[in-house]
GROMACS .gro file of C-alpha atoms in nm:
model
  411
    1UNK     CA    1  -0.188   0.984   3.892
    2UNK     CA    2   0.019   1.126   4.175
    3UNK     CA    3   0.087   1.490   4.229
    4UNK     CA    4   0.413   1.650   4.108
    5UNK     CA    5   0.708   1.619   4.344
    6UNK     CA    6   0.842   1.969   4.269
    7UNK     CA    7   0.692   2.277   4.425
    8UNK     CA    8   0.425   2.437   4.211
    9UNK     CA    9   0.128   2.661   4.280
   10UNK     CA   10  -0.220   2.565   4.167
   11UNK     CA   11  -0.167   2.795   3.868
   12UNK     CA   12   0.128   2.584   3.750
   13UNK     CA   13   0.038   2.240   3.888
   14UNK     CA   14   0.149   1.940   3.684
   15UNK     CA   15  -0.001   1.695   3.610
   16UNK     CA   16  -0.339   1.861   3.566
   17UNK     CA   17  -0.686   1.727   3.497
   18UNK     CA   18  -0.851   1.761   3.154
   19UNK     CA   19  -1.013   2.097   3.090
   20UNK     CA   20  -1.130   2.300   2.787
   21UNK     CA   21  -0.849   2.331   2.535
   22UNK     CA   22  -0.795   2.707   2.565
   23UNK     CA   23  -0.776   2.675   2.945
   24UNK     CA   24  -0.534   2.383   2.914
   25UNK     CA   25  -0.308   2.575   2.675
   26UNK     CA   26  -0.309   2.876   2.907
   27UNK     CA   27  -0.215   2.647   3.197
   28UNK     CA   28   0.071   2.504   2.990
   29UNK     CA   29   0.193   2.855   2.915
   30UNK     CA   30   0.215   2.931   3.285
   31UNK     CA   31   0.410   2.610   3.342
   32UNK     CA   32   0.645   2.689   3.051
   33UNK     CA   33   0.709   3.035   3.192
   34UNK     CA   34   0.768   2.893   3.541
   35UNK     CA   35   1.010   2.605   3.471
   36UNK     CA   36   1.157   2.388   3.193
   37UNK     CA   37   1.049   2.058   3.346
   38UNK     CA   38   0.859   1.892   3.631
   39UNK     CA   39   0.961   1.588   3.833
   40UNK     CA   40   0.666   1.359   3.897
   41UNK     CA   41   0.588   1.004   4.004
   42UNK     CA   42   0.427   0.795   3.732
   43UNK     CA   43   0.166   0.527   3.808
   44UNK     CA   44   0.422   0.267   3.694
   45UNK     CA   45   0.803   0.278   3.714
   46UNK     CA   46   0.862   0.559   3.960
   47UNK     CA   47   0.984   0.916   3.913
   48UNK     CA   48   1.058   1.089   3.585
   49UNK     CA   49   1.140   1.441   3.470
   50UNK     CA   50   0.878   1.563   3.220
   51UNK     CA   51   1.047   1.821   2.995
   52UNK     CA   52   0.804   2.092   2.885
   53UNK     CA   53   0.999   2.357   2.697
   54UNK     CA   54   1.058   2.304   2.326
   55UNK     CA   55   1.428   2.401   2.329
   56UNK     CA   56   1.498   2.187   2.636
   57UNK     CA   57   1.323   1.892   2.473
   58UNK     CA   58   1.541   1.921   2.163
   59UNK     CA   59   1.848   1.943   2.384
   60UNK     CA   60   1.760   1.619   2.564
   61UNK     CA   61   1.683   1.434   2.241
   62UNK     CA   62   2.017   1.543   2.093
   63UNK     CA   63   2.231   1.450   2.396
   64UNK     CA   64   2.392   1.100   2.386
   65UNK     CA   65   2.413   1.102   2.767
   66UNK     CA   66   2.045   1.008   2.775
   67UNK     CA   67   2.000   0.636   2.699
   68UNK     CA   68   1.741   0.359   2.719
   69UNK     CA   69   1.961   0.059   2.794
   70UNK     CA   70   1.846   0.026   3.159
   71UNK     CA   71   1.490  -0.024   3.033
   72UNK     CA   72   1.593  -0.264   2.758
   73UNK     CA   73   1.790  -0.485   2.996
   74UNK     CA   74   1.517  -0.488   3.260
   75UNK     CA   75   1.734  -0.307   3.514
   76UNK     CA   76   1.469  -0.032   3.533
   77UNK     CA   77   1.092  -0.031   3.489
   78UNK     CA   78   0.976   0.221   3.229
   79UNK     CA   79   0.809   0.513   3.410
   80UNK     CA   80   0.481   0.547   3.224
   81UNK     CA   81   0.108   0.598   3.267
   82UNK     CA   82   0.039   0.229   3.200
   83UNK     CA   83   0.253  -0.087   3.222
   84UNK     CA   84   0.483  -0.084   2.921
   85UNK     CA   85   0.456  -0.398   2.701
   86UNK     CA   86   0.768  -0.611   2.757
   87UNK     CA   87   0.810  -0.706   2.392
   88UNK     CA   88   0.861  -0.340   2.292
   89UNK     CA   89   1.172  -0.324   2.512
   90UNK     CA   90   1.354  -0.542   2.259
   91UNK     CA   91   1.277  -0.321   1.959
   92UNK     CA   92   1.483  -0.055   1.786
   93UNK     CA   93   1.307   0.209   1.996
   94UNK     CA   94   1.509   0.101   2.303
   95UNK     CA   95   1.847   0.058   2.135
   96UNK     CA   96   2.127   0.309   2.190
   97UNK     CA   97   2.422   0.391   1.961
   98UNK     CA   98   2.613   0.226   1.803
   99UNK     CA   99   2.356  -0.053   1.752
  100UNK     CA  100   2.075   0.198   1.714
  101UNK     CA  101   2.275   0.386   1.448
  102UNK     CA  102   2.345   0.068   1.251
  103UNK     CA  103   1.984  -0.051   1.248
  104UNK     CA  104   1.842   0.293   1.182
  105UNK     CA  105   2.071   0.346   0.881
  106UNK     CA  106   1.947   0.025   0.721
  107UNK     CA  107   1.580   0.099   0.780
  108UNK     CA  108   1.616   0.454   0.649
  109UNK     CA  109   1.729   0.317   0.313
  110UNK     CA  110   1.386   0.160   0.268
  111UNK     CA  111   1.178   0.442   0.421
  112UNK     CA  112   1.362   0.728   0.252
  113UNK     CA  113   1.165   1.032   0.138
  114UNK     CA  114   1.239   0.929  -0.223
  115UNK     CA  115   1.099   0.579  -0.167
  116UNK     CA  116   0.790   0.720   0.003
  117UNK     CA  117   0.730   0.966  -0.283
  118UNK     CA  118   0.726   0.666  -0.513
  119UNK     CA  119   0.451   0.508  -0.302
  120UNK     CA  120   0.230   0.816  -0.313
  121UNK     CA  121   0.041   0.726  -0.632
  122UNK     CA  122  -0.039   0.377  -0.505
  123UNK     CA  123  -0.155   0.525  -0.173
  124UNK     CA  124  -0.389   0.767  -0.355
  125UNK     CA  125  -0.523   0.485  -0.572
  126UNK     CA  126  -0.588   0.261  -0.272
  127UNK     CA  127  -0.753   0.550  -0.082
  128UNK     CA  128  -0.977   0.598  -0.384
  129UNK     CA  129  -1.081   0.232  -0.378
  130UNK     CA  130  -1.163   0.256  -0.008
  131UNK     CA  131  -1.377   0.563  -0.070
  132UNK     CA  132  -1.548   0.385  -0.362
  133UNK     CA  133  -1.641   0.106  -0.122
  134UNK     CA  134  -1.785   0.344   0.135
  135UNK     CA  135  -1.987   0.525  -0.131
  136UNK     CA  136  -2.118   0.198  -0.271
  137UNK     CA  137  -2.227   0.077   0.072
  138UNK     CA  138  -2.375   0.420   0.153
  139UNK     CA  139  -2.549   0.527   0.472
  140UNK     CA  140  -2.345   0.584   0.786
  141UNK     CA  141  -1.990   0.448   0.758
  142UNK     CA  142  -1.718   0.394   1.021
  143UNK     CA  143  -1.422   0.595   0.895
  144UNK     CA  144  -1.177   0.421   1.130
  145UNK     CA  145  -1.229   0.063   1.021
  146UNK     CA  146  -1.316   0.138   0.658
  147UNK     CA  147  -1.052   0.402   0.583
  148UNK     CA  148  -0.810   0.522   0.851
  149UNK     CA  149  -0.686   0.174   0.947
  150UNK     CA  150  -0.705   0.018   0.603
  151UNK     CA  151  -0.487   0.277   0.428
  152UNK     CA  152  -0.174   0.260   0.650
  153UNK     CA  153  -0.197  -0.118   0.684
  154UNK     CA  154  -0.191  -0.149   0.305
  155UNK     CA  155   0.104   0.088   0.273
  156UNK     CA  156   0.300  -0.081   0.550
  157UNK     CA  157   0.232  -0.421   0.395
  158UNK     CA  158   0.371  -0.291   0.065
  159UNK     CA  159   0.678  -0.144   0.235
  160UNK     CA  160   0.760  -0.461   0.428
  161UNK     CA  161   0.667  -0.697   0.149
  162UNK     CA  162   0.385  -0.855   0.349
  163UNK     CA  163   0.079  -0.964   0.147
  164UNK     CA  164  -0.203  -0.717   0.205
  165UNK     CA  165  -0.438  -1.011   0.252
  166UNK     CA  166  -0.276  -1.060   0.592
  167UNK     CA  167  -0.351  -0.710   0.718
  168UNK     CA  168  -0.648  -0.825   0.928
  169UNK     CA  169  -0.413  -1.048   1.126
  170UNK     CA  170  -0.170  -0.760   1.175
  171UNK     CA  171  -0.451  -0.545   1.311
  172UNK     CA  172  -0.551  -0.818   1.555
  173UNK     CA  173  -0.190  -0.876   1.665
  174UNK     CA  174  -0.135  -0.504   1.717
  175UNK     CA  175  -0.452  -0.461   1.921
  176UNK     CA  176  -0.347  -0.751   2.141
  177UNK     CA  177   0.017  -0.662   2.192
  178UNK     CA  178  -0.045  -0.298   2.275
  179UNK     CA  179  -0.348  -0.368   2.495
  180UNK     CA  180  -0.310  -0.265   2.858
  181UNK     CA  181  -0.631  -0.433   2.971
  182UNK     CA  182  -0.896  -0.666   2.839
  183UNK     CA  183  -0.655  -0.937   2.721
  184UNK     CA  184  -0.502  -1.220   2.924
  185UNK     CA  185  -0.128  -1.269   2.934
  186UNK     CA  186  -0.175  -1.602   2.760
  187UNK     CA  187  -0.370  -1.439   2.475
  188UNK     CA  188  -0.100  -1.177   2.430
  189UNK     CA  189   0.174  -1.444   2.430
  190UNK     CA  190  -0.017  -1.647   2.171
  191UNK     CA  191  -0.058  -1.350   1.940
  192UNK     CA  192   0.309  -1.258   1.975
  193UNK     CA  193   0.411  -1.617   1.899
  194UNK     CA  194   0.196  -1.615   1.585
  195UNK     CA  195   0.342  -1.285   1.473
  196UNK     CA  196   0.700  -1.397   1.538
  197UNK     CA  197   0.650  -1.726   1.354
  198UNK     CA  198   0.489  -1.556   1.055
  199UNK     CA  199   0.760  -1.291   1.027
  200UNK     CA  200   1.045  -1.539   1.077
  201UNK     CA  201   0.910  -1.746   0.789
  202UNK     CA  202   0.868  -1.440   0.569
  203UNK     CA  203   1.222  -1.320   0.645
  204UNK     CA  204   1.357  -1.662   0.541
  205UNK     CA  205   1.160  -1.646   0.215
  206UNK     CA  206   1.285  -1.295   0.142
  207UNK     CA  207   1.643  -1.409   0.203
  208UNK     CA  208   1.601  -1.679  -0.060
  209UNK     CA  209   1.392  -1.469  -0.299
  210UNK     CA  210   1.469  -1.098  -0.245
  211UNK     CA  211   1.222  -0.836  -0.361
  212UNK     CA  212   1.209  -0.458  -0.355
  213UNK     CA  213   1.092  -0.426   0.005
  214UNK     CA  214   1.221  -0.356   0.354
  215UNK     CA  215   1.234  -0.716   0.473
  216UNK     CA  216   1.440  -0.818   0.169
  217UNK     CA  217   1.682  -0.531   0.234
  218UNK     CA  218   1.725  -0.627   0.599
  219UNK     CA  219   1.738  -1.002   0.537
  220UNK     CA  220   2.017  -0.964   0.281
  221UNK     CA  221   2.217  -0.695   0.457
  222UNK     CA  222   2.463  -0.968   0.563
  223UNK     CA  223   2.585  -0.976   0.203
  224UNK     CA  224   2.673  -0.608   0.206
  225UNK     CA  225   2.830  -0.370   0.459
  226UNK     CA  226   2.623  -0.478   0.757
  227UNK     CA  227   2.523  -0.811   0.899
  228UNK     CA  228   2.188  -0.865   1.065
  229UNK     CA  229   2.062  -1.176   1.236
  230UNK     CA  230   1.698  -1.281   1.240
  231UNK     CA  231   1.702  -1.173   1.603
  232UNK     CA  232   1.787  -0.819   1.492
  233UNK     CA  233   1.548  -0.809   1.197
  234UNK     CA  234   1.244  -0.936   1.385
  235UNK     CA  235   1.226  -0.650   1.641
  236UNK     CA  236   1.248  -0.397   1.356
  237UNK     CA  237   0.957  -0.566   1.183
  238UNK     CA  238   0.768  -0.580   1.514
  239UNK     CA  239   0.793  -0.211   1.586
  240UNK     CA  240   0.691  -0.120   1.229
  241UNK     CA  241   0.399  -0.361   1.214
  242UNK     CA  242   0.265  -0.301   1.561
  243UNK     CA  243   0.327   0.073   1.586
  244UNK     CA  244   0.363   0.181   1.225
  245UNK     CA  245   0.002   0.164   1.120
  246UNK     CA  246  -0.167   0.213   1.458
  247UNK     CA  247  -0.029   0.562   1.519
  248UNK     CA  248  -0.080   0.675   1.160
  249UNK     CA  249  -0.438   0.550   1.160
  250UNK     CA  250  -0.504   0.745   1.478
  251UNK     CA  251  -0.346   1.062   1.336
  252UNK     CA  252  -0.562   1.031   1.025
  253UNK     CA  253  -0.884   0.973   1.219
  254UNK     CA  254  -0.801   1.259   1.455
  255UNK     CA  255  -0.722   1.490   1.165
  256UNK     CA  256  -1.050   1.419   0.988
  257UNK     CA  257  -1.245   1.476   1.310
  258UNK     CA  258  -1.058   1.800   1.380
  259UNK     CA  259  -1.140   1.925   1.030
  260UNK     CA  260  -1.505   1.825   1.062
  261UNK     CA  261  -1.526   2.031   1.381
  262UNK     CA  262  -1.346   2.337   1.236
  263UNK     CA  263  -1.565   2.477   0.958
  264UNK     CA  264  -1.320   2.753   0.866
  265UNK     CA  265  -1.024   2.516   0.833
  266UNK     CA  266  -1.226   2.260   0.639
  267UNK     CA  267  -1.335   2.534   0.396
  268UNK     CA  268  -0.971   2.626   0.338
  269UNK     CA  269  -0.881   2.264   0.270
  270UNK     CA  270  -1.172   2.215   0.031
  271UNK     CA  271  -1.052   2.514  -0.173
  272UNK     CA  272  -0.704   2.365  -0.219
  273UNK     CA  273  -0.677   2.009  -0.083
  274UNK     CA  274  -0.349   1.916  -0.248
  275UNK     CA  275  -0.183   2.252  -0.183
  276UNK     CA  276  -0.272   2.261   0.187
  277UNK     CA  277  -0.226   1.890   0.260
  278UNK     CA  278   0.141   1.924   0.374
  279UNK     CA  279   0.080   2.202   0.627
  280UNK     CA  280  -0.252   2.049   0.732
  281UNK     CA  281  -0.077   1.719   0.811
  282UNK     CA  282   0.180   1.894   1.031
  283UNK     CA  283  -0.090   2.086   1.218
  284UNK     CA  284  -0.287   1.765   1.269
  285UNK     CA  285   0.025   1.612   1.423
  286UNK     CA  286   0.084   1.918   1.645
  287UNK     CA  287  -0.266   2.015   1.755
  288UNK     CA  288  -0.521   1.782   1.599
  289UNK     CA  289  -0.591   1.585   1.915
  290UNK     CA  290  -0.656   1.909   2.101
  291UNK     CA  291  -0.908   2.018   1.837
  292UNK     CA  292  -1.150   1.727   1.833
  293UNK     CA  293  -1.378   1.863   2.104
  294UNK     CA  294  -1.250   1.669   2.405
  295UNK     CA  295  -1.098   1.821   2.722
  296UNK     CA  296  -0.719   1.836   2.729
  297UNK     CA  297  -0.498   1.753   3.027
  298UNK     CA  298  -0.130   1.720   3.107
  299UNK     CA  299   0.073   1.447   3.267
  300UNK     CA  300   0.248   1.219   3.020
  301UNK     CA  301   0.528   1.202   2.771
  302UNK     CA  302   0.718   1.012   2.507
  303UNK     CA  303   0.920   0.698   2.586
  304UNK     CA  304   1.171   0.804   2.856
  305UNK     CA  305   1.550   0.794   2.882
  306UNK     CA  306   1.795   0.755   3.171
  307UNK     CA  307   2.077   1.006   3.234
  308UNK     CA  308   2.419   0.836   3.238
  309UNK     CA  309   2.575   1.130   3.424
  310UNK     CA  310   2.476   1.462   3.576
  311UNK     CA  311   2.341   1.690   3.302
  312UNK     CA  312   2.219   2.049   3.322
  313UNK     CA  313   1.931   2.125   3.084
  314UNK     CA  314   1.793   2.479   3.073
  315UNK     CA  315   1.942   2.554   3.415
  316UNK     CA  316   1.795   2.243   3.581
  317UNK     CA  317   2.021   1.964   3.710
  318UNK     CA  318   1.925   1.614   3.602
  319UNK     CA  319   2.128   1.371   3.810
  320UNK     CA  320   2.286   1.050   3.686
  321UNK     CA  321   2.025   0.774   3.697
  322UNK     CA  322   1.727   1.008   3.668
  323UNK     CA  323   1.460   0.916   3.414
  324UNK     CA  324   1.368   1.188   3.164
  325UNK     CA  325   1.075   1.211   2.921
  326UNK     CA  326   0.956   1.470   2.671
  327UNK     CA  327   0.613   1.626   2.721
  328UNK     CA  328   0.508   1.683   2.357
  329UNK     CA  329   0.179   1.849   2.449
  330UNK     CA  330   0.360   2.132   2.627
  331UNK     CA  331   0.645   2.151   2.374
  332UNK     CA  332   0.393   2.172   2.089
  333UNK     CA  333   0.229   2.472   2.255
  334UNK     CA  334   0.544   2.660   2.359
  335UNK     CA  335   0.462   3.028   2.279
  336UNK     CA  336   0.830   3.100   2.211
  337UNK     CA  337   0.801   2.868   1.908
  338UNK     CA  338   0.432   2.857   1.809
  339UNK     CA  339   0.237   3.180   1.770
  340UNK     CA  340  -0.127   3.135   1.862
  341UNK     CA  341  -0.054   2.780   1.971
  342UNK     CA  342  -0.413   2.728   2.090
  343UNK     CA  343  -0.541   2.766   1.733
  344UNK     CA  344  -0.585   2.480   1.486
  345UNK     CA  345  -0.436   2.644   1.177
  346UNK     CA  346  -0.374   2.424   0.873
  347UNK     CA  347  -0.192   2.710   0.697
  348UNK     CA  348   0.076   2.721   0.970
  349UNK     CA  349   0.410   2.700   0.786
  350UNK     CA  350   0.661   2.720   1.073
  351UNK     CA  351   0.568   2.404   1.262
  352UNK     CA  352   0.860   2.219   1.427
  353UNK     CA  353   0.633   2.007   1.647
  354UNK     CA  354   0.768   1.725   1.866
  355UNK     CA  355   0.494   1.468   1.804
  356UNK     CA  356   0.729   1.246   1.603
  357UNK     CA  357   1.021   1.315   1.837
  358UNK     CA  358   1.346   1.475   1.714
  359UNK     CA  359   1.705   1.413   1.613
  360UNK     CA  360   1.849   1.065   1.659
  361UNK     CA  361   1.512   0.946   1.789
  362UNK     CA  362   1.295   1.108   1.523
  363UNK     CA  363   1.031   0.855   1.417
  364UNK     CA  364   1.171   0.627   1.146
  365UNK     CA  365   0.833   0.600   0.981
  366UNK     CA  366   0.778   0.978   0.974
  367UNK     CA  367   0.805   1.016   0.593
  368UNK     CA  368   0.551   0.736   0.545
  369UNK     CA  369   0.316   0.868   0.814
  370UNK     CA  370   0.325   1.219   0.670
  371UNK     CA  371   0.253   1.093   0.319
  372UNK     CA  372  -0.038   0.879   0.437
  373UNK     CA  373  -0.197   1.164   0.634
  374UNK     CA  374  -0.158   1.401   0.338
  375UNK     CA  375  -0.301   1.152   0.088
  376UNK     CA  376  -0.570   1.037   0.330
  377UNK     CA  377  -0.720   1.380   0.392
  378UNK     CA  378  -0.668   1.501   0.034
  379UNK     CA  379  -0.851   1.210  -0.128
  380UNK     CA  380  -1.126   1.196   0.133
  381UNK     CA  381  -1.226   1.563   0.118
  382UNK     CA  382  -1.171   1.587  -0.258
  383UNK     CA  383  -1.408   1.296  -0.320
  384UNK     CA  384  -1.652   1.365  -0.034
  385UNK     CA  385  -1.662   1.745   0.018
  386UNK     CA  386  -1.992   1.707   0.205
  387UNK     CA  387  -1.844   1.468   0.463
  388UNK     CA  388  -1.999   1.520   0.807
  389UNK     CA  389  -2.023   1.350   1.144
  390UNK     CA  390  -2.304   1.102   1.201
  391UNK     CA  391  -2.233   1.039   1.572
  392UNK     CA  392  -1.965   1.066   1.836
  393UNK     CA  393  -1.619   0.905   1.815
  394UNK     CA  394  -1.523   0.613   2.039
  395UNK     CA  395  -1.182   0.541   2.192
  396UNK     CA  396  -1.004   0.239   2.341
  397UNK     CA  397  -0.867   0.355   2.678
  398UNK     CA  398  -0.730   0.004   2.747
  399UNK     CA  399  -0.474   0.039   2.467
  400UNK     CA  400  -0.125   0.183   2.506
  401UNK     CA  401  -0.190   0.452   2.242
  402UNK     CA  402  -0.560   0.499   2.337
  403UNK     CA  403  -0.667   0.511   1.971
  404UNK     CA  404  -0.992   0.623   1.819
  405UNK     CA  405  -1.184   0.303   1.742
  406UNK     CA  406  -1.492   0.440   1.572
  407UNK     CA  407  -1.589   0.754   1.381
  408UNK     CA  408  -1.938   0.746   1.222
  409UNK     CA  409  -1.960   0.966   0.914
  410UNK     CA  410  -2.190   1.030   0.620
  411UNK     CA  411  -2.201   1.278   0.333
   0.00000   0.00000   0.00000
């Protein structure tokens, strides 16, 4: 990765190489004190402003003058650490108002907090069956494949109305479409074609035979206040299928690993798993990745925007046409918002982290992800209080989200 294009001393250099977590957090604090953002050149797509301060990040995410249309239309390449998958450019994530508002309103009806609360019992029951299977097989088990991936895939299948028997195909399609290496373009195109054909057929069936699921709601919206074409429904399904379970699975795996490496926090959770699950889930989202024993660096952000006009954010001019991205690692450790931000504290109650974005662009699947993390850690540690590591985790660095791919555990 290239060096920052703004002036900065070695004490406030950005990006910076991975280092022990406490050192990394201290480095971020110096950056946050020095400036609200850094302009840097990404490996792909050119320059982008990385916004570090929490308040400035919220301001950007709330300002309609920052849009994604130039990326969606192909006018601009997305400035990112890896080449951004083309198919994601056509999803809801890259829409701007008013189309974004219309689609988001429809999806929120199906992923409302009330709807997700109604799914909680089935999530706990399914988590219990997964744990039963691990216990029956015994020995050393891979938590990722046998638990962390299986739970969100099942829940997402239920939400969309997709038969859970197809979840293995969804996992394969997701791994292919988000891969940044190790797959040929032809293999990716084939997987995308299979996914599109499957979902198009399912949408047609749900239009003829509606059920109580998200695809039925979207497919039949034309009979209500909004009208959606298959071309609008399919990208919504894509982003939920491909991203909806992958990120949640990674959060769950990361959270379990963080708890296994923090004896004091695990002891607190074991004393009151259901009571602490909500705050534990938020702290996993904020700081879990920094607490799993790996070095922590800085130099990346969320999906960027483009400024449609000159905008001043926290005293810094962002010119029309500039790309802007949020640096959640820095924002989640802003000392003006998070006291003792270097600590993994599952009792932290004031936790407005930016991991799931904010405002208009707050993650649509956030209620579902939060529920799954809460249920996932509650059921696992309630049933297996002696859970412990049986080896080191593995990661896929050739994947857009760089997920954990293996976590050997026993009990």
